[in-house]
Short mmCIF file of C-alpha atoms in Angstrom, two decimals:
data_model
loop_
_atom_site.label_atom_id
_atom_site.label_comp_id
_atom_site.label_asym_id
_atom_site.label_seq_id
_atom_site.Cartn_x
_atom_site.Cartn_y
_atom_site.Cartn_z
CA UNK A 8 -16.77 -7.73 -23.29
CA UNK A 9 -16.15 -4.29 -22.10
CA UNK A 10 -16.16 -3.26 -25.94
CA UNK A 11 -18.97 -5.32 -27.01
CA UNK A 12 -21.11 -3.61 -24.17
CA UNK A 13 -19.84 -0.25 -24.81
CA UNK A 14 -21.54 -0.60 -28.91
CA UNK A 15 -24.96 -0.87 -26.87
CA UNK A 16 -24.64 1.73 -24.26
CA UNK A 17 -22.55 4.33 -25.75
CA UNK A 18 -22.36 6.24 -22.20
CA UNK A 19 -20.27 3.53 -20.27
CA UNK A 20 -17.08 4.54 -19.00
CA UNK A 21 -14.49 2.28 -17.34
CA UNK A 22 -13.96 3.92 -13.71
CA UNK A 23 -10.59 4.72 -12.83
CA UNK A 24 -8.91 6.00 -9.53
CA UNK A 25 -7.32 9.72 -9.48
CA UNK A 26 -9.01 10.41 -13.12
CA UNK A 27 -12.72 11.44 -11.89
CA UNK A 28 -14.67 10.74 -8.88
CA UNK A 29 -17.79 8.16 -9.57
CA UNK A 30 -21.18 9.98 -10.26
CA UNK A 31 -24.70 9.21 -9.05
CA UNK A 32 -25.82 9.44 -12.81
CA UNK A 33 -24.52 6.53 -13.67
CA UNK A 34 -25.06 2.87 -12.59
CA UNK A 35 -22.17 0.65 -11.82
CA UNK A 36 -20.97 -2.66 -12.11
CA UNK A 37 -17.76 -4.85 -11.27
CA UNK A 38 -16.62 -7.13 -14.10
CA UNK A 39 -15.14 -10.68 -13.56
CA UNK A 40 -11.64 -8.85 -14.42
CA UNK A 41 -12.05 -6.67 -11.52
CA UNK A 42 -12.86 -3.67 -14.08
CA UNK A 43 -15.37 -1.33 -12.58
CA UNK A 44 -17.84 0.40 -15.32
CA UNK A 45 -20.56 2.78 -15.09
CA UNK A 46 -23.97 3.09 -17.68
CA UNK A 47 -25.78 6.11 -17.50
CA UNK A 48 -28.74 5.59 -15.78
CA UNK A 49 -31.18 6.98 -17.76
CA UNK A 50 -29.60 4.82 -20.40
CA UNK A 51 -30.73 1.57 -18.81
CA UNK A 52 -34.50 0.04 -18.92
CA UNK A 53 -35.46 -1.71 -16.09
CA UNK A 54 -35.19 -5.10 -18.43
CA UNK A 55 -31.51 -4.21 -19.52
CA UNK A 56 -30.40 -3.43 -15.90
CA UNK A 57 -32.11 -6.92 -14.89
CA UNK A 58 -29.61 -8.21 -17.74
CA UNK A 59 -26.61 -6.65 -17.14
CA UNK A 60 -27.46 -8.24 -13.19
CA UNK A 61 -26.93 -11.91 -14.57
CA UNK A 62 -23.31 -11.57 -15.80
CA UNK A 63 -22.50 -8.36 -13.83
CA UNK A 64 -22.48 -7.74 -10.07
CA UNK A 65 -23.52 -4.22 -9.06
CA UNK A 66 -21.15 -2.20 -7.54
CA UNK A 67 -21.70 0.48 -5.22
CA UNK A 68 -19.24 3.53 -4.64
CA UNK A 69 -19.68 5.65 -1.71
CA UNK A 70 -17.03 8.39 -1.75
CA UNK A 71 -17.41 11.57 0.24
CA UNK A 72 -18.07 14.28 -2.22
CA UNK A 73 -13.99 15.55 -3.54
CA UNK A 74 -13.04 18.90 -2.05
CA UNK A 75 -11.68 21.89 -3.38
CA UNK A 76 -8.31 20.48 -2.17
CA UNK A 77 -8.93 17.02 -3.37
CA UNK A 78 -9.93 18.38 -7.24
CA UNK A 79 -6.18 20.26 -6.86
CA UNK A 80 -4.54 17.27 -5.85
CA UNK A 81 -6.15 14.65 -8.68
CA UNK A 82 -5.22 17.63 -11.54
CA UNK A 83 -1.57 17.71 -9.77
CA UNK A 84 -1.33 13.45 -9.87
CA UNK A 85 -2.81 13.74 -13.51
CA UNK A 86 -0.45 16.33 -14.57
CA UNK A 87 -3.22 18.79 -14.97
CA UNK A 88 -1.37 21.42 -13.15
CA UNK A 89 -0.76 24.46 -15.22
CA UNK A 90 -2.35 27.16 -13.56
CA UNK A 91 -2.27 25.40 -10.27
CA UNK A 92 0.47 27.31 -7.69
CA UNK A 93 2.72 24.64 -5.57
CA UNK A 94 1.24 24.01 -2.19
CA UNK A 95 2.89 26.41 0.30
CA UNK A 96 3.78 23.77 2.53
CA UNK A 97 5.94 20.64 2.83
CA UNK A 98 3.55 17.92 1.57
CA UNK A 99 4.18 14.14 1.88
CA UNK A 100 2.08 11.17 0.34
CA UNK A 101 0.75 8.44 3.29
CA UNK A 102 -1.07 5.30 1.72
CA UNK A 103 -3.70 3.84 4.10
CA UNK A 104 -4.92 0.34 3.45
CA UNK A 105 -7.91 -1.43 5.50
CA UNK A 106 -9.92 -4.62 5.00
CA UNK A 107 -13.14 -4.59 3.38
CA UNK A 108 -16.16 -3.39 4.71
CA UNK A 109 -14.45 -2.55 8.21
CA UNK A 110 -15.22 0.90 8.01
CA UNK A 111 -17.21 3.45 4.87
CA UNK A 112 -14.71 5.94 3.28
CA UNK A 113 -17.46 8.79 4.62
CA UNK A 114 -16.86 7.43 8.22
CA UNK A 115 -13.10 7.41 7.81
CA UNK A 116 -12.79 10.70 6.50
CA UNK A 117 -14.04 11.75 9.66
CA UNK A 118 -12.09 10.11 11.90
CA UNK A 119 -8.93 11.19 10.22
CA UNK A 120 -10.30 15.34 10.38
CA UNK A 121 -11.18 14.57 14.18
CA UNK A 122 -7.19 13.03 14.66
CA UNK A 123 -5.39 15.90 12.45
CA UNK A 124 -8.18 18.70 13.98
CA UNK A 125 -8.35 19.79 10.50
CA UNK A 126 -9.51 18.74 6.69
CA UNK A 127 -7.20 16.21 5.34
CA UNK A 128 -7.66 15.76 1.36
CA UNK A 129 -7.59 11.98 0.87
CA UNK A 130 -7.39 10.52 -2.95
CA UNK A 131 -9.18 6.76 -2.80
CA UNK A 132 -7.65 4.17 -4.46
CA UNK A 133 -10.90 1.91 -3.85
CA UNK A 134 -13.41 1.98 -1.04
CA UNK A 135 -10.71 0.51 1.43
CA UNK A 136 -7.52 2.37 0.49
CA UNK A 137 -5.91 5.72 -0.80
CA UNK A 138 -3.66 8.55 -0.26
CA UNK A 139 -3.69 10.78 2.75
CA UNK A 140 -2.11 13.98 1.46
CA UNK A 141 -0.69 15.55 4.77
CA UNK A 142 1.03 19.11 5.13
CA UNK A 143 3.24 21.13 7.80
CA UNK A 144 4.15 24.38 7.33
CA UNK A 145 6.84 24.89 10.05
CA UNK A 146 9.34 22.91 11.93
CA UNK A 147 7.19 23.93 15.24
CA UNK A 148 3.71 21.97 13.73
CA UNK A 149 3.09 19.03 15.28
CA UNK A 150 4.14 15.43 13.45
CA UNK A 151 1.65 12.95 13.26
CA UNK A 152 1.78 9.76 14.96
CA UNK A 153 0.32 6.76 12.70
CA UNK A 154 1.22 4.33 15.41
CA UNK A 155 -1.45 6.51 17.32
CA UNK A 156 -3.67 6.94 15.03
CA UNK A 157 -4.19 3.10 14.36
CA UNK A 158 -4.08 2.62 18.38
CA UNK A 159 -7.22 4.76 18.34
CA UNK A 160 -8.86 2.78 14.88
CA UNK A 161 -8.85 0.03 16.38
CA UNK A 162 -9.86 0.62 19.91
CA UNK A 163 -12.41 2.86 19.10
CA UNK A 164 -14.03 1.73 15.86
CA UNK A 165 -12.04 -1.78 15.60
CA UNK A 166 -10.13 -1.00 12.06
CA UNK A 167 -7.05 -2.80 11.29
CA UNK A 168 -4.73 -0.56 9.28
CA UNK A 169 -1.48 -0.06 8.00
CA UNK A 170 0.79 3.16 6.51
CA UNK A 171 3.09 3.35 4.37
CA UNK A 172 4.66 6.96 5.11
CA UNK A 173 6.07 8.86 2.44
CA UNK A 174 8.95 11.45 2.38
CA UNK A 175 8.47 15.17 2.84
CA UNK A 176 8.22 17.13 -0.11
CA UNK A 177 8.52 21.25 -1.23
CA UNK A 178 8.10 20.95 -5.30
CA UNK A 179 5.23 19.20 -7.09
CA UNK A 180 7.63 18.71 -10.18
CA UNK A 181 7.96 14.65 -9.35
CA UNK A 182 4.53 14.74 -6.99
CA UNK A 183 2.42 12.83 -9.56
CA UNK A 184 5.85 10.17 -10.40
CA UNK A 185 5.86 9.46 -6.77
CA UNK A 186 2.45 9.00 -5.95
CA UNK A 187 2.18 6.29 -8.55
CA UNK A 188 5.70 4.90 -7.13
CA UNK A 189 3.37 5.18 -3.64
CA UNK A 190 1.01 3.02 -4.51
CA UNK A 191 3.05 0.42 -6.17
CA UNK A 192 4.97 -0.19 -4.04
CA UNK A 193 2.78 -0.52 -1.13
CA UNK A 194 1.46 -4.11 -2.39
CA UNK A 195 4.45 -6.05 -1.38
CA UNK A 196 5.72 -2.71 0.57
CA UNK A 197 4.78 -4.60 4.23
CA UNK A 198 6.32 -8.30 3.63
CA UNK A 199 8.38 -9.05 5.83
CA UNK A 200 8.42 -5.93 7.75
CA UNK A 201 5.85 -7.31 10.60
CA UNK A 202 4.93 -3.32 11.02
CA UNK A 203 1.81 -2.04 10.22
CA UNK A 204 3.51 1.55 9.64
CA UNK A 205 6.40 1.87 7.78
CA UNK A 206 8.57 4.56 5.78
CA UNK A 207 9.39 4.92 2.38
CA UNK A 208 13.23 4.03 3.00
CA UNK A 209 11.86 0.70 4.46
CA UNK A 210 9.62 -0.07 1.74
CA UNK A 211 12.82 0.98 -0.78
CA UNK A 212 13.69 -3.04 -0.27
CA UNK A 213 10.32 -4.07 -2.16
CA UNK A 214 10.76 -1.57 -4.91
CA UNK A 215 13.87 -3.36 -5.52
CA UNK A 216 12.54 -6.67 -5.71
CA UNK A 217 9.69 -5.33 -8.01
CA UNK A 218 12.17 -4.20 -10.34
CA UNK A 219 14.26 -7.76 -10.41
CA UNK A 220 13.32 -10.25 -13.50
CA UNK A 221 12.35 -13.58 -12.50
CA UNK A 222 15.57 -15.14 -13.89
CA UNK A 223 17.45 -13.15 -11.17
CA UNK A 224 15.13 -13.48 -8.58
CA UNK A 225 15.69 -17.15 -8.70
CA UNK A 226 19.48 -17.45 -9.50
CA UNK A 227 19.94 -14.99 -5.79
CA UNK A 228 17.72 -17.77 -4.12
CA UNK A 229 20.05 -20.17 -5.46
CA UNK A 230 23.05 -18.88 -4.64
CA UNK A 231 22.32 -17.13 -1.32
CA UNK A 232 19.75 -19.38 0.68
CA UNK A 233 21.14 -22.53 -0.85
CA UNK A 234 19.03 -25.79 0.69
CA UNK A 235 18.06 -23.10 3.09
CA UNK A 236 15.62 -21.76 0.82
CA UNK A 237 12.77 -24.06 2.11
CA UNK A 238 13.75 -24.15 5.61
CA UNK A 239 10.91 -21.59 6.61
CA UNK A 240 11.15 -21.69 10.24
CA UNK A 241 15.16 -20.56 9.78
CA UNK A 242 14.26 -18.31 7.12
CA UNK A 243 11.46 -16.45 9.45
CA UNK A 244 14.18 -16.95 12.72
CA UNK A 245 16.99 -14.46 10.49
CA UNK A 246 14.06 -12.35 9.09
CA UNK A 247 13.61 -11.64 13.24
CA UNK A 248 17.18 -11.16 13.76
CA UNK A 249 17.33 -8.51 11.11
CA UNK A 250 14.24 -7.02 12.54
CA UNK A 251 15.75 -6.95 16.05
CA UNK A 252 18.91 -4.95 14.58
CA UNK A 253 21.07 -8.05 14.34
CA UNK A 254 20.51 -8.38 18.51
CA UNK A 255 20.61 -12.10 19.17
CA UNK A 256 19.12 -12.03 22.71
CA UNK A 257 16.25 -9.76 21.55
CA UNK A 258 15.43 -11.56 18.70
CA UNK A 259 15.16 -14.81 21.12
CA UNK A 260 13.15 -12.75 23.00
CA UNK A 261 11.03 -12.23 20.34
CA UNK A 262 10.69 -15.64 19.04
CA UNK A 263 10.37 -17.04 22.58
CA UNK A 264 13.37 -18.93 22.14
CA UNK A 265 16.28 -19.42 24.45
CA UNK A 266 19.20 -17.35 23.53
CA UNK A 267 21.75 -20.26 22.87
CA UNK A 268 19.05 -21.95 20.28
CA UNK A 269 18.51 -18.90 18.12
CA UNK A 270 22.38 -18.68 18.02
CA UNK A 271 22.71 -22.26 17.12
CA UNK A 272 20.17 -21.72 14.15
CA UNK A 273 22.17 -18.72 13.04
CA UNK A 274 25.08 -21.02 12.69
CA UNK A 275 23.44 -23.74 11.34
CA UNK A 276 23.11 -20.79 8.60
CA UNK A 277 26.56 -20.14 8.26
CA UNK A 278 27.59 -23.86 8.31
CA UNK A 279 25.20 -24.15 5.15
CA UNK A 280 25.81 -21.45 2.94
CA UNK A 281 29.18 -19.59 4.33
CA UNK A 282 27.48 -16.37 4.97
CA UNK A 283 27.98 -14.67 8.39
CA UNK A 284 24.80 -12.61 8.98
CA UNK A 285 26.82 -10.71 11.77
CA UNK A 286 28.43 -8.59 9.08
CA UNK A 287 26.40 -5.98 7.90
CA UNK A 288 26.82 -6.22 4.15
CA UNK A 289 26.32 -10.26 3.96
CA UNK A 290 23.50 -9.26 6.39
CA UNK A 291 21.81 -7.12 3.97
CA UNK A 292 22.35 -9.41 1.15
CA UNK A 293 20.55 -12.31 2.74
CA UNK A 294 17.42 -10.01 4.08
CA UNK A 295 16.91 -8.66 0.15
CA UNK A 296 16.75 -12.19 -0.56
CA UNK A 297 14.62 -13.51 2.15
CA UNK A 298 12.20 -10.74 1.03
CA UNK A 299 13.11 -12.42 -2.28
CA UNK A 300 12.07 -15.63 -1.73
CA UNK A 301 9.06 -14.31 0.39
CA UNK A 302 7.71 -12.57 -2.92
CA UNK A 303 8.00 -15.33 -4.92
CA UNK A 304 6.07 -17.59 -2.59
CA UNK A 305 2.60 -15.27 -2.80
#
């Protein structure tokens, strides 16, 4: 379709994220793929927009305007970086993601300059998630707290958000490689973590699992949950335990459970599939697989 409207309005583009910030000349629309276009206005009679209204639905991007810092960051992403000098301080990739239509990018941008006290370039992914690109140029500078910063969302303005924090960086060699790693991984990055910030090395887990074939995927359900597998009050009990550091009477806590009934359903485990989840390595085996099996069930 996309091709078929492009022969009668020669100006449409197909917007993409990181590759140019939407403009006001144009007039854009979300397909029912989920592609976003843009026709330039001036290309469009009131009749043809009326048109393109039936099978379209309008779309409406409000970014704040890019800043000097934002254009360097999209040409470093893109690779378009050969006159650009490497920032002069440690740099590190956070991906933000909040429901629709909780708060306007413009209005978030804010809040985040009024947390870090200064201007924070942010790359957006889509009107409700992106890249905060943050920097520190001495041990002494202050860290940021994300924890904090979505205590103060959401009493304040009543945003529910999540972070997925990425690793300190000095060398944009393999900056545009792992932004793209960034944001792929921060789909299924949160499953099973019950966190609403997390670090790269815990999101490492669902890179993994992105990178297993389906055949695989399955045969590790197979062989490590056994009849298990569809048990999903057991299944959530161990993902606890693994979450409380393999702590049986604060998991219990957790699950409001007495402390003698979680331990019976962690033996019920072992009884079933021979695995003792009190040994680290079997441990870590069944948690990859949980997340697994998790995955699989979206």
């Amino acid at each position: 379709m996309i091709q078929q409207l492009k022969r009668i309005f020669p100006s449409l583009i197909i917007y993409e994220a990181h590759k140019q910030y939407p403009s006001d000349a144009y007039k854009w629309f979300i397909t029912n793929n989920k592609d976003i276009i843009g026709i330039e206005k001036k290309e469009l009679t009131a009749k043809e927009n009326n048109i393109l209204h039936t099978f379209l639905q309008p779309y409406s991007i409000q970014f704040p305007a890019p800043t000097s810092e934002e254009v360097k960051w999209l040409k470093i992403i893109n690779n378009e970086r050969r006159e650009l000098q490497a920032p002069s301080k440690s740099f590190r990739f956070v991906y933000f993601i909040f429901k629709h239509n909780q708060i306007s990018p413009q209005k978030f941008k804010e809040s985040m300059e009024a947390l870090f006290s200064c201007s924070i370039p942010i790359l957006w992914e889509n009107e409700n998630e992106g890249i905060l690109i943050e920097e520190i140029s001495t041990s002494t500078d202050e860290w940021v707290s994300y924890e904090q910063i979505i205590d103060v969302l959401m009493s304040d303005l009543y945003v529910k958000i999540s972070f997925l924090v990425g690793p300190y960086m000095t060398s944009i060699a393999n900056a545009s490689t792992h932004y793209k790693t960034l944001i792929d991984s921060a789909r299924t990055a949160f499953m099973g973590t019950g966190k609403q910030v997390i670090s790269f090395a815990e999101a490492v887990p669902s890179l993994l699992i992105e990178r297993m074939e389906e055949p695989f995927q399955e045969e590790l359900i197979s062989l490590i949950l056994k009849e298990c597998r569809t048990d999903m009050d057991l299944l959530r009990e161990i993902l606890t335990f693994f979450q409380c550091n393999l702590n049986v009477s604060v998991a219990a806590k957790e699950l409001h459970m007495h402390r003698n009934s979680l331990q019976y359903r962690l033996d019920k485990f072992f009884d079933k599939t021979g695995i003792d989840l009190r040994e680290f390595h079997q441990a870590f085996t069944v948690y990859l697989t949980i997340l697994v099996n998790m995955h699989r069930e979206r």
